[in-house]
């Protein structure tokens, strides 16, 4: 049972990582091509602005399950020294439950927002926005489940050297 | 007013219980907004913030600059910068530490993160300083402090976020960071001189390079110079928006590291995933902060505070001094991004309400630079200076206390710099004034 779960988690992670990486590269190359096109060939990419926005949003919500799974949210670890490992475990469980609850709530709210936005599109390329909102909702839902799984499965924390790009 | 203060207190309590900052801000913002307006409105608010923060064109510069920083960290640029500055300074007493500072400044010109700058530079400079018998506290102190320049010298992730929050021109904010960054390098070098004047054995002189070696070392830094001129020249000349500059810069960094064979496919993939994770962490803190500041604004804290301060008819500089004092204190306990996200929405209307004899636009740019310098200070202030922790992680055998003691002269140099920047706004505003 737990073997199947961990295999599913591994595959899902890889899919998210690959899609996120591809989006990031696409975003970089598109911006570059847009600039080159505009200055050297006088033909910018139509709607590059909008595409960048949509890609950014998708990228973020590819990343959310990844950081949820790796306990990667930014925290303040000021008062860690004085706690026993048992207290810490209980505290972490409460924090994870709270986080999962908040993510589940966000799932419902984003899904509801998508229902209200069935006719909304971007201005130039007229790309419908509801699917993006549904993707965000699904990502939050998956993250909620992964956060609950942290209660049971050990995790490897992400590399904190690069915390928050400061 | 009282509601917002309660909100702040509850928020700090939650954060110290190690609830993720994004979640704590989101909960307090949601509950506060719900109590003020209605919980159904609060529900739509969080959905809107979670969506709109994602589809924000200006913020798309963040993942691109983070990517560029992660790429250049692996492209060997840090070694070239250090070798070049070392060729000019290394033979002096404390010269290797001064070279470290200059190299950190140079690296900051292609990397928007202080933590990444300190981590990258420590790999190159620490072994060299140890080889020449530098004291660990001077060496680690110089790297931790020099690294803080990452968020001031453009590009800078923190300045992008400040620009989005205050609706300031991000390009002008970037340009405004250049001279204060150079001032920072000079004052840090003075701090090194002071340290070796007090304790000559902490920084013995290194090898002397002749002029042909110096020029060769200088020429090898072309990649950094090229990237910096491309990005900052492009922004200054109005050729690129900051997002375009970030896209071009990231592509450039990608090509440089690929052509140098510093980056295999596997490394590239891990750089990309690292960038996505860092971006996601950053943005969820930002989303939480947006929810929280909607509550604070609804409770009218910024306006009440501004009216109250303007009613007292005190010198604007006294108010500024008080605000900076609050920042220095908060910097001791809060992580720096959250500190900026929580305080800027409250303080910037106050600053705009005061008369510093500048246009609103310039006042905000000036305040942005000052906020970033205060944040730099918080990165090396005990007990949770992030840059000191980075050094500690790189050098497990050196005690945290030793690093903090090495940092002290640099901390003093930072306070001097902060005072200069407050008293002489022209240091920040001279360059952006010339932009169209």
Coordinates of C-alpha atoms in Angstrom, one line a residue:
Chain A
X1 CA 0.0 0.0 0.0
X2 CA 2.6 2.5 1.1
X3 CA 4.8 1.4 -1.7
X4 CA 2.1 2.2 -4.3
X5 CA 1.6 5.6 -2.6
X6 CA 5.2 6.5 -2.7
X7 CA 5.5 5.4 -6.4
X8 CA 2.5 7.5 -7.3
X9 CA 4.0 10.4 -5.4
X10 CA 7.3 10.0 -7.2
X11 CA 5.7 10.0 -10.7
X12 CA 3.5 13.0 -9.8
X13 CA 6.5 14.9 -8.5
X14 CA 8.4 14.2 -11.7
X15 CA 5.5 15.3 -13.9
X16 CA 5.2 18.6 -11.9
X17 CA 8.9 19.2 -12.0
X18 CA 9.2 18.6 -15.7
X19 CA 6.1 20.7 -16.5
X20 CA 7.4 23.5 -14.3
X21 CA 10.9 23.4 -15.8
X22 CA 9.5 23.4 -19.3
X23 CA 7.3 26.4 -18.5
X24 CA 10.2 28.3 -17.0
X25 CA 12.4 27.7 -20.0
X26 CA 9.6 28.6 -22.3
X27 CA 9.0 31.8 -20.4
X28 CA 12.7 32.7 -20.6
X29 CA 13.0 32.0 -24.3
X30 CA 9.7 33.7 -25.1
X31 CA 10.8 36.9 -23.4
X32 CA 14.1 36.7 -25.2
X33 CA 12.5 36.1 -28.6
X34 CA 10.0 38.9 -28.0
X35 CA 12.7 41.4 -27.3
X36 CA 14.8 40.2 -30.3
X37 CA 11.8 40.2 -32.6
X38 CA 10.8 43.7 -31.6
X39 CA 14.2 45.3 -31.9
X40 CA 15.7 43.5 -34.8
X41 CA 12.8 42.3 -36.9
X42 CA 10.2 44.8 -35.8
X43 CA 7.8 42.0 -35.1
X44 CA 7.1 41.3 -31.4
X45 CA 5.2 38.2 -30.4
X46 CA 1.5 39.0 -30.2
X47 CA 0.2 38.7 -26.6
X48 CA 3.6 37.8 -25.1
X49 CA 2.6 39.9 -22.2
X50 CA -0.5 37.7 -21.5
X51 CA 1.3 34.5 -22.1
X52 CA 4.0 35.5 -19.6
X53 CA 1.3 36.1 -17.0
X54 CA -0.5 32.8 -17.6
X55 CA 2.8 30.9 -17.6
X56 CA 3.9 32.5 -14.3
X57 CA 0.6 31.5 -12.6
X58 CA 0.9 27.9 -13.9
X59 CA 4.5 27.8 -12.8
X60 CA 3.6 28.8 -9.3
X61 CA 0.9 26.2 -8.9
X62 CA 3.3 23.5 -10.3
X63 CA 5.6 24.5 -7.5
X64 CA 3.0 24.6 -4.7
X65 CA 2.6 20.8 -4.4
X66 CA 6.4 20.5 -4.6
X67 CA 7.1 22.8 -1.6
X68 CA 4.1 21.3 0.3
X69 CA 5.5 17.9 0.0
X70 CA 9.0 18.9 1.0
X71 CA 7.8 21.1 3.9
X72 CA 9.3 24.0 2.0
X73 CA 7.2 26.9 3.2
X74 CA 9.1 29.8 4.8
X75 CA 9.0 29.7 8.6
X76 CA 10.7 31.5 11.4
X77 CA 12.8 29.0 13.5
X78 CA 13.6 31.4 16.3
X79 CA 12.2 29.4 19.2
X80 CA 13.3 25.9 18.1
X81 CA 16.1 25.3 20.6
X82 CA 14.0 24.9 23.8
X83 CA 11.5 22.4 22.5
X84 CA 11.6 18.7 23.1
X85 CA 11.3 16.5 20.0
X86 CA 8.0 15.2 21.2
X87 CA 6.6 18.8 21.5
X88 CA 7.9 19.5 18.0
X89 CA 6.2 16.5 16.6
X90 CA 2.9 17.4 18.0
X91 CA 3.3 21.0 16.9
X92 CA 4.3 20.0 13.4
X93 CA 1.2 17.7 13.2
X94 CA -1.1 20.7 14.2
X95 CA 0.6 23.0 11.7
X96 CA 0.2 20.4 8.9
X97 CA -3.4 19.9 9.7
X98 CA -4.0 23.7 9.7
X99 CA -2.1 24.0 6.4
X100 CA -4.0 21.2 4.8
X101 CA -7.3 22.8 6.0
X102 CA -6.3 26.1 4.5
X103 CA -5.3 24.6 1.2
X104 CA -8.6 22.6 1.0
X105 CA -10.5 25.8 1.7
X106 CA -8.6 27.6 -1.1
X107 CA -9.4 24.7 -3.4
X108 CA -13.1 25.2 -2.9
X109 CA -12.8 29.0 -3.3
X110 CA -10.7 28.8 -6.5
X111 CA -13.1 26.3 -8.0
X112 CA -16.0 28.5 -7.1
X113 CA -14.1 31.5 -8.8
X114 CA -13.7 29.4 -11.9
X115 CA -17.5 28.7 -12.0
X116 CA -18.1 32.4 -11.9
X117 CA -15.6 33.1 -14.7
X118 CA -16.7 30.8 -17.5
X119 CA -16.8 33.6 -20.0
X120 CA -13.7 35.5 -18.9
X121 CA -10.8 35.5 -21.4
X122 CA -7.5 37.4 -21.8
X123 CA -7.8 40.6 -23.7
X124 CA -5.7 40.0 -26.8
X125 CA -5.4 36.3 -27.4
X126 CA -8.8 35.6 -25.9
X127 CA -7.6 32.6 -23.9
X128 CA -10.2 31.4 -21.4
X129 CA -9.2 31.9 -17.8
X130 CA -11.5 29.4 -16.1
X131 CA -9.2 26.4 -16.9
X132 CA -6.3 28.1 -15.2
X133 CA -8.4 28.7 -12.1
X134 CA -9.4 25.1 -12.1
X135 CA -5.8 24.0 -12.4
X136 CA -4.9 26.3 -9.4
X137 CA -7.8 24.7 -7.4
X138 CA -6.6 21.2 -8.3
X139 CA -3.0 22.1 -7.3
X140 CA -4.2 23.4 -4.0
X141 CA -6.2 20.2 -3.5
X142 CA -3.2 18.0 -4.3
X143 CA -1.1 20.1 -2.0
X144 CA -3.6 19.6 0.8
X145 CA -3.4 15.8 0.4
X146 CA 0.4 15.9 0.3
X147 CA 0.5 18.0 3.4
X148 CA -1.6 15.4 5.2
X149 CA 0.7 12.8 4.0
X150 CA 3.6 14.6 5.7
X151 CA 1.9 13.5 9.0
X152 CA 2.7 9.9 8.1
X153 CA 5.7 9.8 5.8
X154 CA 9.1 11.2 6.5
X155 CA 10.1 14.0 4.2
X156 CA 13.3 15.6 3.0
X157 CA 13.2 19.3 3.5
X158 CA 14.1 21.5 0.5
X159 CA 17.5 23.2 0.4
X160 CA 17.1 26.2 2.7
X161 CA 20.2 27.9 1.3
X162 CA 18.0 29.6 -1.3
X163 CA 15.1 30.4 0.9
X164 CA 12.8 32.9 -0.7
X165 CA 15.4 34.5 -3.0
X166 CA 16.6 37.0 -0.5
Chain B
X1 CA -6.7 50.7 14.7
X2 CA -6.8 48.5 17.7
X3 CA -8.0 45.6 15.5
X4 CA -4.9 45.9 13.3
X5 CA -2.6 45.9 16.3
X6 CA -4.3 42.8 17.7
X7 CA -3.8 41.3 14.2
X8 CA -0.1 42.0 14.3
X9 CA 0.3 40.5 17.7
X10 CA -1.6 37.3 16.8
X11 CA 0.4 37.1 13.6
X12 CA 3.7 37.3 15.4
X13 CA 2.5 34.7 17.9
X14 CA 1.5 32.3 15.1
X15 CA 4.8 32.8 13.3
X16 CA 6.8 32.0 16.4
X17 CA 4.9 28.8 16.8
X18 CA 6.5 27.9 13.5
X19 CA 3.3 28.2 11.5
X20 CA 4.5 29.0 7.9
X21 CA 4.5 32.7 7.4
X22 CA 2.2 32.6 4.4
X23 CA -0.4 30.6 6.3
X24 CA -0.2 32.8 9.4
X25 CA -0.7 36.0 7.4
X26 CA -3.5 34.3 5.4
X27 CA -5.4 33.2 8.5
X28 CA -5.1 36.5 10.3
X29 CA -6.0 38.4 7.2
X30 CA -9.0 36.2 6.5
X31 CA -10.4 36.2 10.0
X32 CA -9.8 40.0 10.4
X33 CA -11.4 40.8 7.0
X34 CA -14.2 38.4 7.8
X35 CA -15.0 40.1 11.1
X36 CA -14.8 43.6 9.5
X37 CA -16.8 42.8 6.4
X38 CA -18.2 39.3 6.0
X39 CA -16.7 35.9 5.8
X40 CA -18.1 35.3 2.3
X41 CA -16.3 38.5 1.1
X42 CA -13.1 37.3 2.9
X43 CA -13.4 34.0 1.0
X44 CA -13.6 35.7 -2.4
X45 CA -10.7 37.9 -1.2
X46 CA -8.3 35.0 -0.7
X47 CA -9.4 33.4 -4.0
X48 CA -8.7 36.6 -5.8
X49 CA -5.4 37.2 -4.2
X50 CA -4.3 33.6 -4.9
X51 CA -5.2 34.1 -8.5
X52 CA -4.2 37.7 -9.2
X53 CA -0.7 37.4 -7.5
X54 CA -0.1 34.6 -10.0
X55 CA -1.1 36.5 -13.1
X56 CA 0.9 39.7 -12.5
X57 CA 3.2 40.7 -15.3
X58 CA 5.6 42.8 -13.2
X59 CA 6.1 39.8 -10.8
X60 CA 7.1 37.6 -13.7
X61 CA 10.6 39.2 -13.4
X62 CA 11.0 37.2 -10.1
X63 CA 11.4 33.7 -11.4
X64 CA 13.6 34.9 -14.3
X65 CA 16.0 36.7 -12.0
X66 CA 16.0 33.9 -9.6
X67 CA 16.9 31.6 -12.5
X68 CA 19.6 33.9 -13.6
X69 CA 21.1 34.0 -10.1
X70 CA 21.0 30.2 -9.8
X71 CA 22.7 29.8 -13.2
X72 CA 25.5 32.3 -12.6
X73 CA 26.1 30.7 -9.2
X74 CA 27.3 27.6 -11.1
X75 CA 29.0 29.2 -14.0
X76 CA 32.3 30.0 -12.3
X77 CA 31.8 33.7 -12.4
X78 CA 32.5 34.0 -8.7
X79 CA 36.0 32.6 -9.1
X80 CA 36.9 35.1 -11.9
X81 CA 35.6 38.0 -9.9
X82 CA 37.5 37.0 -6.8
X83 CA 40.7 36.4 -8.8
X84 CA 40.5 39.8 -10.4
X85 CA 39.8 41.7 -7.2
X86 CA 42.4 39.7 -5.5
X87 CA 45.0 40.6 -8.1
X88 CA 44.6 44.3 -7.2
X89 CA 44.0 44.0 -3.5
X90 CA 45.4 40.7 -2.2
X91 CA 49.0 41.9 -1.4
X92 CA 47.6 44.4 1.2
X93 CA 47.0 43.6 4.8
X94 CA 43.4 42.4 4.9
X95 CA 43.5 42.4 1.1
X96 CA 41.9 39.1 0.6
X97 CA 38.9 40.1 2.7
X98 CA 38.7 43.4 0.8
X99 CA 38.8 41.4 -2.5
X100 CA 36.0 39.3 -1.1
X101 CA 33.9 42.4 -0.6
X102 CA 34.6 43.7 -4.1
X103 CA 33.8 40.3 -5.6
X104 CA 30.6 40.1 -3.6
X105 CA 29.6 43.5 -5.0
X106 CA 30.4 42.3 -8.5
X107 CA 28.5 39.1 -8.1
X108 CA 25.5 41.1 -6.7
X109 CA 25.4 42.8 -10.1
X110 CA 24.3 39.6 -11.7
X111 CA 22.4 38.0 -8.8
X112 CA 19.4 39.3 -7.0
X113 CA 19.7 37.3 -3.8
X114 CA 21.8 38.0 -0.8
X115 CA 21.7 34.5 0.4
X116 CA 22.8 33.1 -2.9
X117 CA 25.6 35.6 -3.1
X118 CA 27.0 34.7 0.3
X119 CA 26.6 31.0 -0.4
X120 CA 28.3 31.2 -3.8
X121 CA 31.2 33.5 -2.7
X122 CA 31.9 31.5 0.4
X123 CA 32.8 28.5 -1.7
X124 CA 35.5 30.4 -3.5
X125 CA 36.8 32.9 -1.0
X126 CA 36.8 30.9 2.2
X127 CA 39.4 28.3 1.2
X128 CA 41.7 31.1 -0.2
X129 CA 41.5 33.2 3.0
X130 CA 42.1 30.1 5.2
X131 CA 45.2 29.3 3.1
X132 CA 46.7 32.7 3.8
X133 CA 45.9 32.4 7.5
X134 CA 43.0 34.8 7.9
X135 CA 41.0 34.5 11.1
X136 CA 37.8 32.7 10.6
X137 CA 35.8 35.5 12.1
X138 CA 37.1 38.1 9.7
X139 CA 36.8 35.8 6.7
X140 CA 33.2 34.7 7.5
X141 CA 32.2 38.2 8.6
X142 CA 33.4 39.6 5.3
X143 CA 31.5 37.0 3.2
X144 CA 28.3 37.2 5.2
X145 CA 28.3 41.1 5.0
X146 CA 29.5 41.3 1.4
X147 CA 26.7 38.9 0.5
X148 CA 24.0 41.2 1.7
X149 CA 24.8 43.5 -1.2
X150 CA 23.0 41.0 -3.4
X151 CA 19.6 42.6 -2.7
X152 CA 20.7 46.2 -3.2
X153 CA 22.9 46.1 -6.3
X154 CA 20.5 45.4 -9.2
X155 CA 19.0 43.1 -10.1
X156 CA 17.2 42.6 -6.8
X157 CA 14.2 40.4 -6.0
X158 CA 13.3 42.5 -2.9
X159 CA 13.3 45.7 -4.9
X160 CA 10.9 44.1 -7.4
X161 CA 8.5 43.2 -4.6
X162 CA 8.8 46.7 -3.1
X163 CA 8.1 48.2 -6.5
X164 CA 5.0 46.1 -6.9
X165 CA 3.7 47.0 -3.5
X166 CA 4.2 50.7 -3.8
X167 CA 3.5 51.0 -7.5
X168 CA 7.0 52.4 -8.0
X169 CA 9.0 52.1 -11.2
X170 CA 11.1 48.9 -10.8
X171 CA 13.6 50.1 -13.4
X172 CA 14.3 53.3 -11.5
X173 CA 14.5 51.4 -8.2
X174 CA 17.2 49.2 -9.7
X175 CA 19.2 52.1 -10.9
X176 CA 18.8 53.8 -7.6
X177 CA 20.5 50.8 -5.9
X178 CA 23.8 51.2 -7.8
X179 CA 25.5 54.1 -5.9
X180 CA 24.3 53.0 -2.4
X181 CA 25.7 49.5 -3.4
X182 CA 29.1 51.0 -4.3
X183 CA 29.1 53.0 -1.1
X184 CA 28.4 49.8 0.8
X185 CA 31.5 48.2 -0.9
X186 CA 33.7 51.1 0.2
X187 CA 32.4 51.2 3.8
X188 CA 32.8 47.4 4.1
X189 CA 36.4 47.8 2.9
X190 CA 36.9 50.4 5.6
X191 CA 35.5 47.9 8.1
X192 CA 38.1 45.3 6.9
X193 CA 40.9 48.0 7.3
X194 CA 39.6 48.7 10.8
X195 CA 39.6 45.0 11.8
X196 CA 43.2 44.4 10.6
X197 CA 44.3 47.7 12.2
X198 CA 43.0 46.4 15.5
X199 CA 44.3 42.9 15.0
X200 CA 47.0 42.7 12.3
X201 CA 47.3 38.9 12.6
X202 CA 43.7 38.4 11.5
X203 CA 44.4 39.3 7.9
X204 CA 48.0 38.8 6.7
X205 CA 48.9 40.1 3.2
X206 CA 48.7 37.7 0.3
X207 CA 50.7 37.4 -3.0
X208 CA 51.4 40.5 -5.1
X209 CA 50.3 40.3 -8.7
X210 CA 52.1 42.3 -11.4
X211 CA 50.2 44.6 -13.9
X212 CA 50.0 42.1 -16.7
X213 CA 48.5 39.5 -14.4
X214 CA 46.1 42.1 -13.1
X215 CA 44.9 43.0 -16.6
X216 CA 44.5 39.4 -17.5
X217 CA 42.5 38.7 -14.4
X218 CA 40.3 41.7 -15.1
X219 CA 39.7 40.7 -18.7
X220 CA 38.5 37.3 -17.6
X221 CA 35.5 38.9 -15.8
X222 CA 34.0 39.9 -19.2
X223 CA 31.0 37.6 -18.6
X224 CA 29.8 39.5 -15.5
X225 CA 30.5 42.9 -17.1
X226 CA 28.6 41.8 -20.2
X227 CA 25.6 40.5 -18.3
X228 CA 25.4 43.6 -16.1
X229 CA 25.7 46.1 -18.9
X230 CA 23.2 44.1 -20.9
X231 CA 20.6 44.1 -18.1
X232 CA 21.2 47.4 -16.4
X233 CA 22.2 49.3 -19.5
X234 CA 19.0 48.0 -21.2
X235 CA 16.8 49.1 -18.3
X236 CA 18.6 52.5 -17.9
X237 CA 18.4 53.2 -21.6
X238 CA 14.7 52.4 -21.6
X239 CA 15.3 49.5 -24.1
X240 CA 14.0 46.7 -21.8
X241 CA 11.3 46.5 -19.2
X242 CA 12.7 44.8 -16.1
X243 CA 10.9 41.5 -17.1
X244 CA 12.5 41.6 -20.5
X245 CA 15.8 42.4 -19.0
X246 CA 15.4 39.4 -16.7
X247 CA 14.5 37.1 -19.7
X248 CA 17.5 38.3 -21.7
X249 CA 19.8 38.1 -18.6
X250 CA 18.6 34.5 -17.8
X251 CA 19.1 33.5 -21.4
X252 CA 22.6 35.1 -21.4
X253 CA 23.5 33.3 -18.1
X254 CA 22.2 30.1 -19.6
X255 CA 24.3 30.4 -22.7
X256 CA 27.5 31.4 -20.7
X257 CA 27.2 28.4 -18.4
X258 CA 26.4 26.1 -21.2
X259 CA 29.3 27.2 -23.4
X260 CA 31.7 26.9 -20.5
X261 CA 30.5 23.3 -20.0
X262 CA 29.7 24.2 -16.4
X263 CA 26.2 22.9 -16.7
X264 CA 25.1 19.4 -17.7
X265 CA 21.5 18.4 -18.4
X266 CA 21.1 17.1 -15.0
X267 CA 22.4 20.2 -13.3
X268 CA 20.2 22.3 -15.6
X269 CA 17.1 20.4 -14.4
X270 CA 18.0 20.8 -10.8
X271 CA 18.6 24.5 -11.3
X272 CA 15.2 24.8 -12.9
X273 CA 13.4 22.9 -10.2
X274 CA 15.2 24.9 -7.5
X275 CA 14.1 28.1 -9.2
X276 CA 10.4 26.9 -9.3
X277 CA 10.5 26.0 -5.6
X278 CA 12.1 29.3 -4.6
X279 CA 9.6 31.2 -6.7
X280 CA 6.6 29.3 -5.2
X281 CA 7.9 29.9 -1.7
X282 CA 8.2 33.5 -2.4
X283 CA 4.9 33.9 -4.0
X284 CA 2.9 32.2 -1.4
X285 CA 4.4 34.4 1.3
X286 CA 3.4 37.3 -1.0
X287 CA -0.2 36.0 -1.4
X288 CA -0.4 35.7 2.4
X289 CA 0.9 39.2 2.8
X290 CA -1.6 40.6 0.3
X291 CA -4.5 39.0 2.2
X292 CA -3.1 40.4 5.5
X293 CA -2.6 43.9 4.1
X294 CA -6.1 44.0 2.8
X295 CA -7.3 43.5 6.3
X296 CA -4.9 46.1 7.7
X297 CA -6.0 48.6 5.0
X298 CA -9.6 47.9 5.7
X299 CA -9.0 48.5 9.4
X300 CA -7.6 51.8 8.1
X301 CA -4.3 51.4 10.0
X302 CA -2.1 53.3 7.5
X303 CA -4.4 56.3 7.3
X304 CA -5.0 56.5 11.1
X305 CA -1.2 56.2 11.6
X306 CA -0.5 58.8 9.0
X307 CA -3.0 61.3 10.4
X308 CA -1.7 60.8 13.9
X309 CA 1.9 61.4 12.9
X310 CA 1.1 64.4 10.8
X311 CA -0.9 65.8 13.7
X312 CA 2.1 65.8 15.9
X313 CA 4.1 68.2 13.6
X314 CA 7.4 66.7 14.4
X315 CA 10.4 66.7 12.1
X316 CA 10.0 64.2 9.2
X317 CA 13.5 63.0 9.9
X318 CA 12.5 62.1 13.5
X319 CA 9.6 60.0 12.1
X320 CA 12.0 58.4 9.6
X321 CA 14.4 57.6 12.5
X322 CA 11.6 56.0 14.5
X323 CA 10.6 53.9 11.5
X324 CA 14.2 52.7 11.0
X325 CA 14.4 51.9 14.7
X326 CA 11.3 49.7 14.3
X327 CA 12.9 48.0 11.3
X328 CA 16.2 47.3 13.1
X329 CA 14.2 45.7 16.0
X330 CA 11.9 43.7 13.7
X331 CA 15.0 42.6 11.8
X332 CA 16.2 40.8 14.9
X333 CA 13.3 38.5 15.0
X334 CA 11.6 38.4 11.6
X335 CA 12.7 36.8 8.3
X336 CA 13.5 39.7 6.0
X337 CA 11.0 39.2 3.1
X338 CA 8.1 38.9 5.6
X339 CA 9.3 42.0 7.4
X340 CA 9.2 44.0 4.2
X341 CA 5.8 42.6 3.2
X342 CA 4.3 43.4 6.6
X343 CA 5.7 46.8 7.2
X344 CA 5.9 48.6 3.8
X345 CA 2.1 48.8 3.3
X346 CA 1.8 50.5 6.7
X347 CA 4.8 52.8 6.5
X348 CA 4.9 54.0 2.9
X349 CA 1.7 56.1 3.2
X350 CA 3.3 57.7 6.3
X351 CA 6.4 58.5 4.4
X352 CA 4.4 59.9 1.5
X353 CA 2.5 62.1 4.0
X354 CA 5.7 63.7 5.3
X355 CA 7.5 66.5 3.4
X356 CA 11.1 65.6 2.5
X357 CA 11.2 68.1 -0.3
X358 CA 11.0 65.6 -3.1
X359 CA 8.3 64.4 -5.5
X360 CA 6.2 61.5 -4.4
X361 CA 7.9 59.2 -6.9
X362 CA 11.4 60.0 -5.8
X363 CA 10.4 59.8 -2.1
X364 CA 9.2 56.3 -2.7
X365 CA 12.3 55.3 -4.5
X366 CA 14.5 56.7 -1.8
X367 CA 12.5 55.0 0.9
X368 CA 12.7 51.7 -1.1
X369 CA 16.5 51.9 -1.0
X370 CA 16.5 52.7 2.7
X371 CA 14.2 49.7 3.4
X372 CA 16.5 47.4 1.4
X373 CA 19.6 48.6 3.3
X374 CA 17.8 48.0 6.7
X375 CA 16.9 44.6 5.4
X376 CA 20.6 44.0 4.6
X377 CA 21.4 44.9 8.2
X378 CA 18.7 42.4 9.4
X379 CA 20.5 39.6 7.4
X380 CA 23.6 40.0 9.7
X381 CA 21.9 40.9 12.9
X382 CA 21.7 38.3 15.7
X383 CA 19.9 36.1 16.7
X384 CA 18.6 35.1 13.2
X385 CA 20.8 36.8 10.6
X386 CA 20.1 34.6 7.6
X387 CA 23.5 35.3 5.9
X388 CA 25.3 34.3 9.1
X389 CA 23.4 31.0 9.0
X390 CA 24.4 30.4 5.4
X391 CA 28.0 30.8 6.4
X392 CA 27.5 28.6 9.4
X393 CA 26.0 25.9 7.2
X394 CA 29.0 26.2 4.8
X395 CA 31.5 26.2 7.7
X396 CA 30.3 23.8 10.4
X397 CA 33.5 24.0 12.3
X398 CA 33.2 27.8 13.0
X399 CA 30.9 28.8 15.8
X400 CA 27.9 31.2 15.1
X401 CA 29.2 33.5 17.8
X402 CA 32.5 33.8 16.1
X403 CA 30.9 34.8 12.8
X404 CA 28.6 37.3 14.5
X405 CA 31.7 38.9 16.2
X406 CA 33.4 39.1 12.8
X407 CA 30.4 40.8 11.4
X408 CA 30.3 43.5 14.0
X409 CA 32.5 46.1 12.2
X410 CA 30.5 45.5 9.1
X411 CA 27.3 46.0 11.0
X412 CA 28.6 49.4 12.2
X413 CA 29.6 50.2 8.6
X414 CA 26.0 49.4 7.6
X415 CA 24.6 51.8 10.2
X416 CA 26.9 54.5 8.9
X417 CA 25.7 53.8 5.3
X418 CA 22.1 53.9 6.4
X419 CA 22.6 57.3 8.1
X420 CA 24.4 58.7 5.0
X421 CA 21.6 57.5 2.7
X422 CA 18.9 59.0 4.9
X423 CA 20.7 62.4 5.2
X424 CA 21.8 62.6 1.6
X425 CA 19.0 61.3 -0.6
X426 CA 21.0 62.3 -3.7
X427 CA 23.2 59.2 -3.3
X428 CA 20.1 57.1 -4.2
X429 CA 18.4 59.5 -6.5
X430 CA 21.1 61.0 -8.6
X431 CA 21.1 58.2 -11.2
X432 CA 17.3 57.6 -11.5
X433 CA 16.7 61.3 -11.9
X434 CA 18.4 61.2 -15.3
X435 CA 16.1 58.4 -16.5
X436 CA 13.3 59.5 -18.8

